[in-house]
Coordinates of C-alpha atoms in Angstrom, one line a residue:
X12 CA 12.3 -56.2 -44.5
X13 CA 11.7 -60.0 -43.8
X14 CA 7.6 -60.8 -42.8
X15 CA 7.5 -63.3 -40.1
X16 CA 6.9 -66.8 -41.3
X17 CA 3.9 -69.3 -39.3
X18 CA 5.1 -72.0 -37.9
X19 CA 3.2 -75.2 -38.3
X20 CA 3.1 -77.3 -35.5
X21 CA 4.3 -81.1 -35.9
X22 CA 2.0 -84.1 -35.1
X23 CA 3.8 -85.7 -32.5
X24 CA 3.2 -89.8 -33.3
X25 CA 1.5 -92.2 -31.0
X26 CA -2.1 -91.9 -29.0
X27 CA -3.1 -89.6 -26.5
X28 CA -5.3 -88.7 -23.6
X29 CA -5.6 -87.3 -19.7
X30 CA -4.4 -89.6 -17.2
X31 CA -6.5 -91.1 -14.4
X32 CA -4.7 -92.1 -11.4
X33 CA -5.8 -94.1 -8.5
X34 CA -5.2 -97.2 -5.7
X35 CA -6.6 -99.3 -5.5
X36 CA -8.1 -99.6 -9.1
X37 CA -11.6 -100.0 -7.7
X38 CA -11.8 -97.0 -6.4
X39 CA -10.4 -95.7 -9.7
X40 CA -12.9 -96.8 -11.7
X41 CA -15.8 -94.2 -10.7
X42 CA -13.8 -92.0 -12.3
X43 CA -12.3 -93.1 -15.2
X44 CA -14.4 -90.9 -18.5
X45 CA -14.4 -91.9 -22.2
X46 CA -10.6 -91.3 -23.5
X47 CA -9.0 -91.6 -20.4
X48 CA -6.0 -93.2 -19.9
X49 CA -6.3 -95.2 -16.7
X50 CA -3.1 -95.8 -14.6
X51 CA -3.5 -98.9 -11.8
X52 CA -1.1 -100.5 -9.5
X53 CA -2.4 -103.9 -10.0
X54 CA -0.5 -107.3 -10.3
X55 CA -2.3 -110.1 -11.9
X56 CA -6.0 -107.8 -13.3
X57 CA -8.1 -110.0 -12.7
X58 CA -11.5 -109.8 -16.1
X59 CA -13.6 -109.0 -13.7
X60 CA -11.9 -105.1 -13.0
X61 CA -10.9 -104.8 -16.4
X62 CA -14.8 -105.5 -17.7
X63 CA -15.5 -101.4 -15.2
X64 CA -12.7 -100.2 -16.9
X65 CA -13.1 -101.6 -20.8
X66 CA -16.6 -100.6 -20.1
X67 CA -15.7 -97.1 -19.3
X68 CA -14.2 -96.7 -22.6
X69 CA -9.7 -95.8 -21.8
X70 CA -8.0 -96.3 -24.9
X71 CA -4.8 -97.1 -22.9
X72 CA -3.8 -99.0 -19.3
X73 CA -0.4 -98.1 -17.5
X74 CA 0.0 -100.3 -14.4
X75 CA 3.0 -100.0 -12.4
X76 CA 3.0 -104.1 -11.8
X77 CA 2.8 -106.5 -14.3
X78 CA -0.4 -107.9 -15.6
X79 CA 0.4 -111.7 -15.9
X80 CA 3.2 -112.5 -13.0
X81 CA 2.9 -115.8 -13.8
X82 CA 1.5 -117.2 -10.3
X83 CA -1.7 -118.1 -12.7
X84 CA -3.4 -117.3 -15.5
X85 CA -5.4 -114.2 -15.0
X86 CA -7.7 -113.6 -18.2
X87 CA -7.8 -109.6 -17.6
X88 CA -5.3 -108.4 -19.7
X89 CA -6.8 -110.5 -22.1
X90 CA -9.6 -109.3 -21.8
X91 CA -8.4 -105.5 -22.6
X92 CA -6.5 -106.5 -25.1
X93 CA -9.6 -108.2 -26.8
X94 CA -11.7 -104.7 -26.4
X95 CA -9.0 -102.6 -28.5
X96 CA -6.9 -100.6 -25.5
X97 CA -3.6 -100.5 -25.3
X98 CA -1.5 -102.3 -22.6
X99 CA 1.7 -101.1 -20.9
X100 CA 2.7 -102.9 -17.3
X101 CA 5.7 -102.8 -14.9
X102 CA 6.2 -99.3 -14.7
X103 CA 7.6 -99.5 -11.4
X104 CA 6.4 -96.8 -8.5
X105 CA 8.9 -94.5 -9.7
X106 CA 7.3 -94.4 -13.1
X107 CA 3.6 -94.4 -11.1
X108 CA 4.7 -91.4 -9.1
X109 CA 5.5 -89.3 -12.7
X110 CA 1.9 -89.9 -13.8
X111 CA -0.1 -87.0 -12.8
X112 CA -3.6 -87.6 -12.1
X113 CA -5.4 -85.4 -15.0
X114 CA -2.2 -84.8 -16.9
X115 CA -2.0 -85.0 -20.5
X116 CA -0.2 -87.2 -21.7
X117 CA 0.9 -89.5 -24.7
X118 CA 2.0 -92.8 -25.3
X119 CA 4.3 -94.3 -27.9
X120 CA 6.2 -97.7 -28.3
X121 CA 5.7 -98.5 -24.5
X122 CA 6.9 -95.0 -23.0
X123 CA 5.3 -91.8 -21.5
X124 CA 5.1 -88.5 -22.9
X125 CA 3.6 -85.1 -22.5
X126 CA 4.7 -83.8 -25.0
X127 CA 8.0 -84.5 -26.5
X128 CA 9.7 -84.8 -22.4
X129 CA 9.1 -88.6 -21.5
X130 CA 7.9 -89.5 -18.4
X131 CA 8.7 -93.5 -18.2
X132 CA 8.3 -96.1 -20.1
X133 CA 7.6 -99.7 -19.3
X134 CA 6.5 -102.8 -21.7
X135 CA 3.8 -102.4 -24.2
X136 CA 1.9 -105.9 -24.5
X137 CA 0.1 -107.0 -27.9
X138 CA -1.2 -110.5 -27.6
X139 CA 1.7 -112.5 -28.5
X140 CA 3.4 -111.4 -25.7
X141 CA 0.0 -112.1 -23.5
X142 CA -0.4 -115.9 -24.8
X143 CA 3.5 -116.3 -23.8
X144 CA 2.9 -114.3 -20.3
X145 CA -0.2 -116.8 -20.2
X146 CA 1.5 -119.9 -20.8
X147 CA 4.1 -119.5 -18.7
X148 CA 1.2 -118.6 -15.6
X149 CA 0.2 -122.2 -16.3
X150 CA 3.0 -123.7 -15.0
X151 CA 3.0 -122.3 -12.1
X152 CA -0.9 -122.5 -11.3
X153 CA 0.0 -126.0 -8.8
X154 CA 1.7 -123.8 -6.8
X155 CA -1.1 -121.5 -5.9
X156 CA -3.0 -124.4 -5.5
X157 CA -1.6 -125.6 -3.2
X158 CA -1.3 -122.4 -1.1
X159 CA -5.3 -122.2 -1.7
X160 CA -6.2 -125.4 -0.9
X161 CA -3.6 -125.2 2.7
X162 CA -6.2 -121.9 3.5
X163 CA -9.7 -123.6 2.5
X164 CA -8.6 -126.5 5.1
X165 CA -7.2 -123.9 7.9
X166 CA -10.8 -122.1 7.6
X167 CA -12.3 -125.1 8.1
X168 CA -11.1 -126.0 11.3
X169 CA -12.3 -122.2 12.2
X170 CA -15.4 -121.7 10.8
X171 CA -16.8 -125.3 10.9
X172 CA -19.7 -124.5 13.3
X173 CA -20.8 -122.1 10.6
X174 CA -20.2 -123.9 7.2
X175 CA -20.9 -127.6 8.5
X176 CA -24.2 -126.7 11.0
X177 CA -25.1 -123.5 10.0
X178 CA -24.8 -122.3 13.4
X179 CA -24.2 -118.5 14.0
X180 CA -26.3 -117.4 11.2
X181 CA -28.8 -114.9 12.3
X182 CA -32.7 -116.4 11.1
X183 CA -34.2 -114.1 8.9
X184 CA -38.5 -113.2 9.6
X185 CA -39.1 -113.5 5.4
X186 CA -39.6 -117.0 4.8
X187 CA -37.2 -118.8 2.2
X188 CA -38.2 -122.5 2.9
X189 CA -39.9 -123.6 0.4
X190 CA -39.3 -120.9 -2.2
X191 CA -35.9 -119.8 -4.8
X192 CA -33.6 -117.8 -3.9
X193 CA -31.7 -114.9 -6.2
X194 CA -28.1 -113.8 -4.6
X195 CA -27.1 -111.1 -6.6
X196 CA -23.5 -109.2 -6.2
X197 CA -22.1 -106.7 -7.9
X198 CA -20.4 -107.6 -11.3
X199 CA -19.5 -106.1 -14.5
X200 CA -22.2 -107.9 -16.5
X201 CA -25.1 -108.1 -13.2
X202 CA -27.2 -106.3 -16.3
X203 CA -26.9 -109.1 -18.3
X204 CA -27.3 -111.6 -15.7
X205 CA -30.7 -110.6 -14.5
X206 CA -31.7 -109.6 -18.4
X207 CA -30.6 -113.7 -18.2
X208 CA -32.8 -114.3 -15.6
X209 CA -35.6 -112.5 -16.5
X210 CA -38.0 -114.7 -17.0
X211 CA -37.3 -117.1 -14.2
X212 CA -37.8 -113.7 -11.9
X213 CA -41.1 -113.5 -13.5
X214 CA -42.5 -116.3 -13.4
X215 CA -41.4 -117.9 -10.1
X216 CA -41.2 -114.9 -7.9
X217 CA -38.0 -115.5 -5.9
X218 CA -36.9 -114.0 -2.8
X219 CA -33.9 -111.9 -3.5
X220 CA -31.0 -111.4 -1.2
X221 CA -28.2 -108.6 -2.7
X222 CA -25.1 -107.9 -1.6
X223 CA -24.0 -104.9 -1.1
X224 CA -23.7 -102.1 -4.2
X225 CA -26.5 -104.8 -6.1
X226 CA -29.0 -103.6 -4.3
X227 CA -28.4 -100.5 -6.7
X228 CA -29.4 -102.4 -9.6
X229 CA -32.6 -103.8 -8.6
X230 CA -35.5 -102.2 -9.2
X231 CA -37.7 -100.3 -6.9
X232 CA -40.6 -102.8 -6.0
X233 CA -37.7 -105.1 -6.0
X234 CA -35.8 -103.9 -3.1
X235 CA -38.6 -103.3 -1.1
X236 CA -38.5 -107.1 -0.7
X237 CA -34.9 -107.8 -0.5
X238 CA -32.6 -109.1 1.7
X239 CA -29.6 -106.7 2.1
X240 CA -26.1 -108.4 3.2
X241 CA -23.7 -105.6 4.2
X242 CA -20.1 -105.5 4.4
X243 CA -17.9 -103.8 6.5
X244 CA -17.1 -101.2 4.3
X245 CA -19.1 -98.4 3.9
X246 CA -18.3 -97.3 0.9
X247 CA -20.1 -99.8 -1.2
X248 CA -23.3 -99.3 0.6
X249 CA -26.5 -98.2 -1.8
X250 CA -28.1 -94.9 -0.5
X251 CA -29.9 -94.4 2.8
X252 CA -34.0 -94.7 0.6
X253 CA -32.7 -98.2 -0.4
X254 CA -31.4 -99.3 2.9
X255 CA -34.7 -98.6 4.2
X256 CA -36.8 -99.9 2.0
X257 CA -35.7 -103.1 2.4
X258 CA -37.4 -105.9 3.9
X259 CA -34.5 -106.5 6.2
X260 CA -30.6 -106.0 6.2
X261 CA -28.0 -108.8 7.7
X262 CA -24.6 -107.0 8.2
X263 CA -21.6 -109.7 7.6
X264 CA -18.2 -107.3 8.7
X265 CA -15.9 -110.7 7.6
X266 CA -13.0 -110.5 9.7
X267 CA -13.2 -106.5 9.9
X268 CA -14.2 -105.0 12.5
X269 CA -17.5 -102.9 11.6
X270 CA -18.5 -99.4 14.3
X271 CA -18.3 -97.6 11.5
X272 CA -21.1 -99.4 8.9
X273 CA -23.3 -100.3 12.5
X274 CA -23.3 -96.1 13.2
X275 CA -24.1 -95.6 10.1
X276 CA -27.0 -98.2 9.8
X277 CA -28.4 -96.7 13.1
X278 CA -27.9 -93.0 11.9
X279 CA -30.2 -94.0 9.0
X280 CA -33.0 -95.8 11.4
X281 CA -31.7 -99.4 10.7
X282 CA -31.3 -102.1 12.4
X283 CA -29.8 -105.0 11.3
X284 CA -29.1 -108.7 12.4
X285 CA -25.4 -109.5 12.6
X286 CA -23.7 -112.3 10.6
X287 CA -20.1 -113.0 12.7
X288 CA -17.7 -114.4 11.2
X289 CA -14.8 -114.3 8.8
X290 CA -16.7 -115.0 6.2
X291 CA -16.9 -112.7 3.0
X292 CA -20.1 -110.9 2.5
X293 CA -21.2 -112.8 -0.7
X294 CA -20.6 -116.3 1.2
X295 CA -22.0 -114.8 4.2
X296 CA -25.5 -113.9 1.9
X297 CA -25.3 -117.2 0.7
X298 CA -25.0 -119.1 3.9
X299 CA -28.0 -117.0 4.2
X300 CA -29.8 -118.1 1.8
X301 CA -28.8 -121.7 2.4
X302 CA -29.9 -121.9 7.1
X303 CA -33.0 -121.1 5.2
X304 CA -34.6 -123.9 3.3
X305 CA -35.1 -122.8 0.4
X306 CA -35.3 -125.2 -3.1
X307 CA -32.7 -123.2 -4.8
X308 CA -30.1 -120.8 -5.1
X309 CA -29.5 -118.6 -7.9
X310 CA -25.7 -116.6 -8.1
X311 CA -25.9 -113.4 -10.1
X312 CA -22.5 -112.1 -10.2
X313 CA -20.7 -114.5 -7.9
X314 CA -17.5 -116.3 -9.0
X315 CA -18.5 -119.8 -11.0
X316 CA -15.3 -121.4 -12.7
X317 CA -11.3 -121.9 -10.6
X318 CA -10.5 -119.3 -12.8
X319 CA -12.7 -117.1 -11.0
X320 CA -11.8 -118.1 -7.9
X321 CA -7.7 -117.9 -7.9
X322 CA -8.2 -114.5 -10.2
X323 CA -10.5 -113.2 -7.9
X324 CA -8.7 -110.1 -5.6
X325 CA -11.1 -110.5 -2.4
X326 CA -9.7 -111.4 0.9
X327 CA -11.1 -114.5 2.2
X328 CA -10.5 -116.6 -1.2
X329 CA -10.8 -119.6 0.6
X330 CA -14.4 -118.9 2.2
X331 CA -16.2 -118.3 -0.8
X332 CA -15.0 -122.2 -2.0
X333 CA -15.6 -123.8 1.1
X334 CA -19.3 -121.9 0.9
X335 CA -19.9 -123.3 -1.9
X336 CA -18.9 -126.7 -1.7
X337 CA -21.6 -126.3 1.5
X338 CA -24.3 -125.6 -1.3
X339 CA -23.8 -128.1 -3.1
X340 CA -26.8 -128.7 -5.6
X341 CA -28.7 -126.4 -4.1
X342 CA -26.7 -123.4 -6.2
X343 CA -26.2 -122.6 -9.7
X344 CA -25.5 -120.2 -11.3
X345 CA -27.5 -117.0 -13.1
X346 CA -26.1 -118.0 -16.7
X347 CA -27.3 -121.6 -16.5
X348 CA -30.6 -120.8 -15.9
X349 CA -32.2 -119.8 -19.3
X350 CA -30.5 -122.9 -20.5
X351 CA -32.4 -125.3 -17.9
X352 CA -34.7 -123.5 -17.0
X353 CA -38.7 -125.6 -17.0
X354 CA -40.8 -124.4 -20.2
X355 CA -44.7 -126.0 -19.3
X356 CA -46.5 -126.0 -22.7
X357 CA -48.3 -122.8 -22.6
X358 CA -51.9 -124.0 -23.1
X359 CA -51.0 -126.0 -19.6
X360 CA -49.8 -123.0 -18.1
X361 CA -53.0 -121.2 -19.3
X362 CA -55.7 -123.6 -18.9
X363 CA -55.4 -124.7 -15.2
X364 CA -55.8 -121.3 -13.6
X365 CA -58.5 -119.9 -15.4
X366 CA -61.6 -121.0 -13.9
X367 CA -60.2 -120.4 -9.9
X368 CA -58.8 -116.8 -11.2
X369 CA -61.9 -115.3 -13.4
X370 CA -64.4 -116.2 -10.5
X371 CA -62.0 -114.1 -8.4
X372 CA -61.9 -111.2 -10.0
X373 CA -65.9 -111.8 -11.2
X374 CA -66.5 -111.0 -7.7
X375 CA -64.0 -108.5 -6.8
X376 CA -61.8 -110.9 -4.4
X377 CA -58.0 -109.7 -5.2
X378 CA -56.9 -113.2 -6.9
X379 CA -53.7 -113.2 -5.1
X380 CA -55.0 -113.1 -1.8
X381 CA -57.1 -116.1 -3.1
X382 CA -54.1 -118.0 -5.0
X383 CA -52.8 -118.0 -1.1
X384 CA -54.9 -120.5 0.4
X385 CA -56.1 -122.9 -2.8
X386 CA -53.2 -125.1 -4.4
X387 CA -54.2 -124.4 -8.1
X388 CA -52.1 -127.2 -9.6
X389 CA -54.0 -129.6 -7.1
X390 CA -57.3 -128.0 -9.2
X391 CA -56.0 -128.0 -12.6
X392 CA -55.3 -131.9 -12.1
X393 CA -58.7 -132.1 -11.1
X394 CA -60.1 -130.9 -14.6
X395 CA -57.8 -132.7 -16.3
X396 CA -59.3 -136.0 -15.8
X397 CA -62.3 -134.5 -17.3
X398 CA -60.8 -132.5 -20.3
X399 CA -58.1 -135.1 -21.1
X400 CA -54.1 -135.5 -21.0
X401 CA -54.4 -132.1 -23.1
X402 CA -54.2 -130.3 -19.0
X403 CA -50.9 -133.3 -17.7
X404 CA -53.5 -135.1 -16.3
X405 CA -52.7 -139.5 -17.0
X406 CA -54.0 -139.8 -20.6
X407 CA -55.5 -143.6 -19.7
X408 CA -57.3 -142.7 -16.6
X409 CA -58.7 -139.5 -18.4
X410 CA -59.9 -141.7 -21.3
X411 CA -61.2 -144.2 -18.7
X412 CA -63.6 -141.5 -17.4
X413 CA -64.6 -140.3 -20.5
X414 CA -65.4 -144.6 -21.1
X415 CA -67.3 -144.6 -18.0
X416 CA -69.1 -141.5 -18.3
X417 CA -70.7 -142.5 -21.3
X418 CA -68.8 -139.7 -22.8
X419 CA -66.8 -139.7 -26.6
X420 CA -63.6 -140.6 -25.8
X421 CA -62.3 -137.3 -28.6
X422 CA -59.1 -135.5 -27.7
X423 CA -60.2 -132.2 -26.8
X424 CA -57.5 -129.5 -28.2
X425 CA -56.7 -127.6 -24.8
X426 CA -56.1 -124.2 -26.8
X427 CA -59.4 -124.4 -27.9
X428 CA -60.7 -126.0 -24.8
X429 CA -59.4 -122.9 -23.2
X430 CA -60.6 -120.4 -25.6
X431 CA -64.1 -122.3 -25.8
X432 CA -64.3 -122.0 -21.8
X433 CA -62.7 -118.7 -21.1
X434 CA -65.9 -117.3 -23.8
X435 CA -68.7 -119.1 -22.0
X436 CA -66.9 -118.1 -18.9
X437 CA -66.7 -114.0 -19.8
X438 CA -70.6 -114.1 -21.7
X439 CA -71.7 -115.0 -17.9
X440 CA -69.2 -112.7 -15.4
X441 CA -69.2 -110.1 -18.1
X442 CA -72.6 -107.8 -18.2
X443 CA -73.0 -105.0 -16.4
X444 CA -69.6 -104.9 -14.4
X445 CA -69.4 -101.2 -16.0
X446 CA -72.9 -100.6 -16.8
X447 CA -72.7 -96.0 -16.7
X448 CA -68.7 -96.2 -16.7
X449 CA -67.4 -94.3 -20.3
X450 CA -64.3 -95.9 -21.4
X451 CA -61.5 -94.3 -23.5
X452 CA -58.8 -96.5 -25.1
X453 CA -55.7 -95.7 -25.8
X454 CA -53.2 -98.0 -28.7
X455 CA -49.5 -97.3 -29.1
X456 CA -47.5 -98.3 -32.0
X457 CA -47.8 -101.8 -33.2
X458 CA -50.7 -103.0 -30.7
X459 CA -52.7 -105.3 -32.7
X460 CA -56.1 -104.0 -34.5
X461 CA -57.9 -107.4 -34.2
X462 CA -57.0 -107.1 -30.4
X463 CA -58.3 -103.6 -29.7
X464 CA -61.4 -103.9 -31.8
X465 CA -62.0 -107.6 -29.1
X466 CA -61.5 -105.4 -26.0
X467 CA -63.9 -103.1 -27.1
X468 CA -66.6 -105.3 -27.4
X469 CA -66.4 -107.2 -24.3
X470 CA -66.0 -103.9 -22.9
X471 CA -69.5 -103.3 -24.6
X472 CA -70.1 -107.2 -23.2
X473 CA -69.5 -105.6 -19.7
X474 CA -72.1 -102.2 -20.1
X475 CA -69.8 -100.1 -20.4
X476 CA -69.3 -97.4 -23.4
X477 CA -66.1 -96.9 -25.5
X478 CA -65.8 -93.0 -25.8
X479 CA -63.6 -94.1 -29.4
X480 CA -60.2 -95.7 -29.9
X481 CA -57.0 -93.4 -29.5
X482 CA -54.2 -94.7 -31.9
X483 CA -50.6 -93.3 -30.7
X484 CA -48.2 -92.0 -34.0
X485 CA -45.0 -93.4 -33.8
X486 CA -43.8 -89.1 -34.0
X487 CA -45.4 -89.2 -30.2
X488 CA -42.5 -91.4 -28.9
X489 CA -39.6 -90.7 -31.1
X490 CA -37.0 -89.3 -29.4
X491 CA -35.5 -87.5 -32.5
X492 CA -39.8 -85.0 -32.1
X493 CA -39.3 -85.2 -28.2
X494 CA -38.4 -81.4 -28.9
X495 CA -41.4 -80.7 -30.7
X496 CA -43.5 -82.7 -27.8
X497 CA -42.0 -80.7 -25.5
X498 CA -43.3 -77.6 -26.9
X499 CA -46.7 -78.6 -27.8
X500 CA -47.2 -80.1 -23.8
X501 CA -46.4 -77.4 -22.3
X502 CA -48.5 -74.8 -24.7
X503 CA -51.3 -77.0 -24.5
X504 CA -51.5 -77.6 -20.7
X505 CA -51.4 -74.0 -20.6
X506 CA -54.8 -73.7 -22.9
X507 CA -56.5 -76.7 -21.0
X508 CA -56.2 -74.9 -17.4
X509 CA -55.5 -78.5 -16.4
X510 CA -52.2 -80.4 -15.5
X511 CA -48.9 -79.7 -14.0
X512 CA -46.5 -77.7 -16.5
X513 CA -43.3 -79.0 -14.0
X514 CA -43.2 -82.8 -15.1
X515 CA -41.2 -84.1 -17.5
X516 CA -42.2 -83.8 -21.6
X517 CA -44.0 -87.3 -21.0
X518 CA -45.4 -87.0 -18.3
X519 CA -46.7 -83.7 -19.5
X520 CA -48.2 -85.0 -22.4
X521 CA -49.8 -87.5 -20.9
X522 CA -51.1 -85.6 -18.6
X523 CA -52.9 -83.2 -22.4
X524 CA -53.6 -87.3 -23.8
X525 CA -55.8 -87.5 -19.8
X526 CA -56.9 -84.3 -19.4
X527 CA -58.4 -83.8 -23.1
X528 CA -60.0 -87.5 -23.2
X529 CA -60.0 -88.7 -19.6
X530 CA -59.6 -86.6 -16.4
X531 CA -60.7 -87.3 -12.7
X532 CA -63.7 -84.9 -13.0
X533 CA -65.0 -85.9 -17.1
X534 CA -67.8 -83.2 -17.8
X535 CA -69.9 -84.9 -20.3
X536 CA -69.3 -82.8 -23.1
X537 CA -65.6 -81.9 -24.9
X538 CA -65.2 -78.7 -22.8
X539 CA -63.6 -75.5 -25.5
X540 CA -59.7 -76.5 -24.3
X541 CA -59.8 -79.8 -25.1
X542 CA -61.5 -79.6 -28.2
X543 CA -58.4 -77.6 -28.6
X544 CA -56.0 -80.1 -27.5
X545 CA -57.6 -83.0 -29.5
X546 CA -57.5 -80.6 -32.7
X547 CA -53.8 -80.2 -31.5
X548 CA -52.8 -83.2 -31.1
X549 CA -55.0 -84.6 -34.3
X550 CA -53.0 -82.6 -36.8
X551 CA -49.7 -82.2 -34.9
X552 CA -49.6 -86.2 -36.3
X553 CA -49.4 -87.2 -32.2
X554 CA -52.6 -89.9 -32.6
X555 CA -55.5 -90.5 -34.8
X556 CA -59.1 -91.0 -33.8
X557 CA -61.0 -93.9 -35.2
X558 CA -63.9 -92.5 -35.6
X559 CA -65.6 -89.5 -34.1
X560 CA -64.6 -89.8 -30.1
X561 CA -67.8 -89.2 -28.2
X562 CA -66.7 -87.3 -25.2
X563 CA -64.4 -88.0 -22.0
X564 CA -64.4 -90.6 -20.6
X565 CA -64.6 -92.2 -16.9
X566 CA -61.5 -94.9 -16.9
X567 CA -58.5 -95.2 -20.0
X568 CA -57.0 -98.7 -21.2
X569 CA -54.2 -98.6 -22.6
X570 CA -52.9 -101.1 -25.0
X571 CA -49.5 -101.6 -25.6
X572 CA -47.9 -102.5 -28.8
X573 CA -43.9 -103.2 -29.6
X574 CA -41.5 -103.0 -27.5
X575 CA -39.5 -99.7 -26.8
X576 CA -36.1 -99.6 -27.0
X577 CA -36.3 -96.7 -24.4
X578 CA -38.9 -97.5 -22.2
X579 CA -39.1 -93.2 -21.3
X580 CA -41.3 -92.1 -23.4
X581 CA -44.0 -95.1 -22.7
X582 CA -43.4 -95.1 -18.6
X583 CA -43.9 -90.9 -19.0
X584 CA -46.8 -91.3 -21.0
X585 CA -48.3 -93.7 -18.5
X586 CA -47.2 -91.6 -15.5
X587 CA -49.2 -88.6 -16.4
X588 CA -52.4 -90.4 -17.8
X589 CA -52.6 -92.4 -15.0
X590 CA -52.3 -89.2 -12.7
X591 CA -55.4 -87.3 -14.8
X592 CA -58.0 -90.7 -15.2
X593 CA -60.1 -91.6 -12.8
X594 CA -58.3 -95.5 -13.0
X595 CA -56.2 -96.9 -15.8
X596 CA -55.6 -100.3 -17.0
X597 CA -52.3 -101.2 -19.3
X598 CA -53.1 -104.0 -21.3
X599 CA -50.3 -106.1 -23.6
X600 CA -49.4 -109.5 -25.0
X601 CA -47.3 -112.1 -22.9
X602 CA -43.8 -111.2 -22.9
X603 CA -43.9 -108.0 -23.2
X604 CA -41.4 -106.3 -22.0
X605 CA -42.4 -102.4 -21.9
X606 CA -45.2 -104.3 -19.5
X607 CA -42.3 -106.0 -17.4
X608 CA -40.7 -102.6 -17.0
X609 CA -44.0 -100.5 -16.1
X610 CA -45.2 -103.5 -13.1
X611 CA -41.8 -103.0 -11.3
X612 CA -42.2 -99.1 -10.7
X613 CA -43.7 -98.1 -7.3
X614 CA -46.4 -97.1 -9.1
X615 CA -49.9 -95.8 -6.4
X616 CA -53.1 -97.8 -6.8
X617 CA -53.8 -95.4 -10.0
X618 CA -52.3 -98.6 -12.1
X619 CA -53.5 -102.1 -12.6
X620 CA -52.5 -103.9 -15.5
X621 CA -52.7 -107.2 -17.4
X622 CA -50.9 -109.1 -19.6
X623 CA -52.2 -112.2 -22.5
X624 CA -54.5 -109.7 -24.3
X625 CA -53.6 -112.1 -27.3
X626 CA -55.8 -115.0 -26.2
X627 CA -59.6 -115.4 -25.4
X628 CA -58.4 -115.1 -20.9
X629 CA -56.5 -112.3 -21.3
X630 CA -59.1 -110.1 -22.9
X631 CA -61.9 -111.0 -21.0
X632 CA -59.6 -110.4 -17.8
X633 CA -59.4 -106.4 -18.9
X634 CA -62.9 -104.8 -19.0
X635 CA -63.2 -107.1 -15.4
X636 CA -60.0 -105.2 -13.9
X637 CA -61.5 -101.7 -15.2
X638 CA -64.4 -102.6 -13.6
X639 CA -62.4 -102.8 -10.4
X640 CA -60.4 -100.0 -10.8
X641 CA -63.7 -98.2 -10.1
X642 CA -62.5 -98.3 -6.8
X643 CA -58.8 -98.1 -6.9
X644 CA -57.6 -100.9 -6.3
X645 CA -54.7 -101.2 -8.5
X646 CA -53.0 -105.1 -9.1
X647 CA -51.5 -106.8 -12.4
X648 CA -53.6 -109.6 -13.8
X649 CA -52.9 -111.8 -16.6
X650 CA -53.2 -114.4 -19.0
X651 CA -49.5 -116.3 -18.5
X652 CA -46.8 -117.5 -16.3
X653 CA -47.7 -119.2 -12.9
X654 CA -50.3 -118.6 -11.6
X655 CA -52.4 -117.2 -14.7
X656 CA -55.1 -114.1 -13.9
X657 CA -53.9 -113.2 -11.1
X658 CA -52.0 -110.8 -9.1
X659 CA -48.5 -110.9 -9.1

């Protein structure tokens, strides 16, 4: 009897994936997953769409249309090829119908199979064929430009009042006159562009106008102060809580009917201002900003080059071109900001606001309110004559003033002058501010030990008692140790009998640390559950204590160190601490990205922050802000930026 033999299946050549098909392409992109084969119907694929497709991790793109039709040299196909994605085009409508969404497929040499069954075929594109197509397309560019110019001329006739005179643009309640404005539009590279603007946003505090779905990329704090400009397509709208959180909403339906958009906004309780024009929402947003007379308009995610204009598949492309002409030199692109942003000498940024800010903090006035009625530049200029040219004043005038008063003409180093002034001011302002208050200091990994020692000394100068310095070990924030931190924090919350066991891992651990070393109603000494928790934290190599902690504290000072790759753990820890302490202040060095992330959250009044703690200014500010926290006032302060020690 012959025994059956097992057949070894042959491995068919090619690449395999799941077909994902849909029209229009922008509706397909959210459904794409890593390893998929994207099936599109998109003539002259543009770079912006290609970037969004490539970001999904697809292995191939199959197009019913030609990737490059020859009208102009579009950059989308080359973008996909450079990302290592296989390209097939010109499969036609019949081929498109055979590539059913969700079906498994295999691609080989421009042919698409289901197993061994051929479904359809097209033209396989490589770098050589793409370069040839793009070279041919350059010859068709002139006719495309002629059409573009004609459309621009026709649009200008229809929209002359809006484009040239601003008639019909709704006025905003949000004040923009004399302020920089950032107009944010949805774009695959938007996160990078906003990252490039981080320093500009921090220093200039510009107004923000977000177009449609771009509002989803803003922080809660940014959305709360932003103007949203929406088009007629309600599918692109952010969620209702974003719509209702915005400072105000402008509805710019373009040439489309907007009844459904108006009804949706009415249902969520938003009464928009209407901009009746055929211009696209992105262009309407620019004109809304421009007619309010801002000092500068920065575009993030907008078309900027001729190729961008030609690739843009939106209707009303001529409006995009004419709008930018109308704004002229007022408009710059976000990518240019890091290169041209004015960088003042650091000493000047630190010195000018010191006197006003420290005084405002010392007498308990919110410094941001004080600054609104005072021109700090003029104050700085006045000081410049006394201290010499280090403050930015005229050197000869400073020398003449010194000679007239009989003083030495020796120039004073501005950084030394700033440190000396702040130390003298601190010696006069700190005593008594923290009398009777116990402060716990929590130093995160990378926090400078000398800075922590100086902060500890200044808290004592202010009359406060430090209950000890707790150093957070890297293990507590290590993603690989998260399971251990989760288990331990759950156990300790139960043992303490305080805190919320339903919170996320790091929020729960923050509560454990807070309830152990502080608490909203701290006893005079550690109780037994707190002692048990303290031992567990120490023996688990999650924290180390400098000396023996002297009981629970009233206030907590968190000193940030090295920036985290993922701030989730730091945010959770701070949130948990804030929920359990009478008052909390987070302090960090100038330029701390972790502090910027924390400040972007919509924290309750328990959160206050101080930056620039590597300077004498920040080191004096920290205990003063701790003193303010007894009344739960919150606020962001610091020694860096244009506001100095001012509330952001």
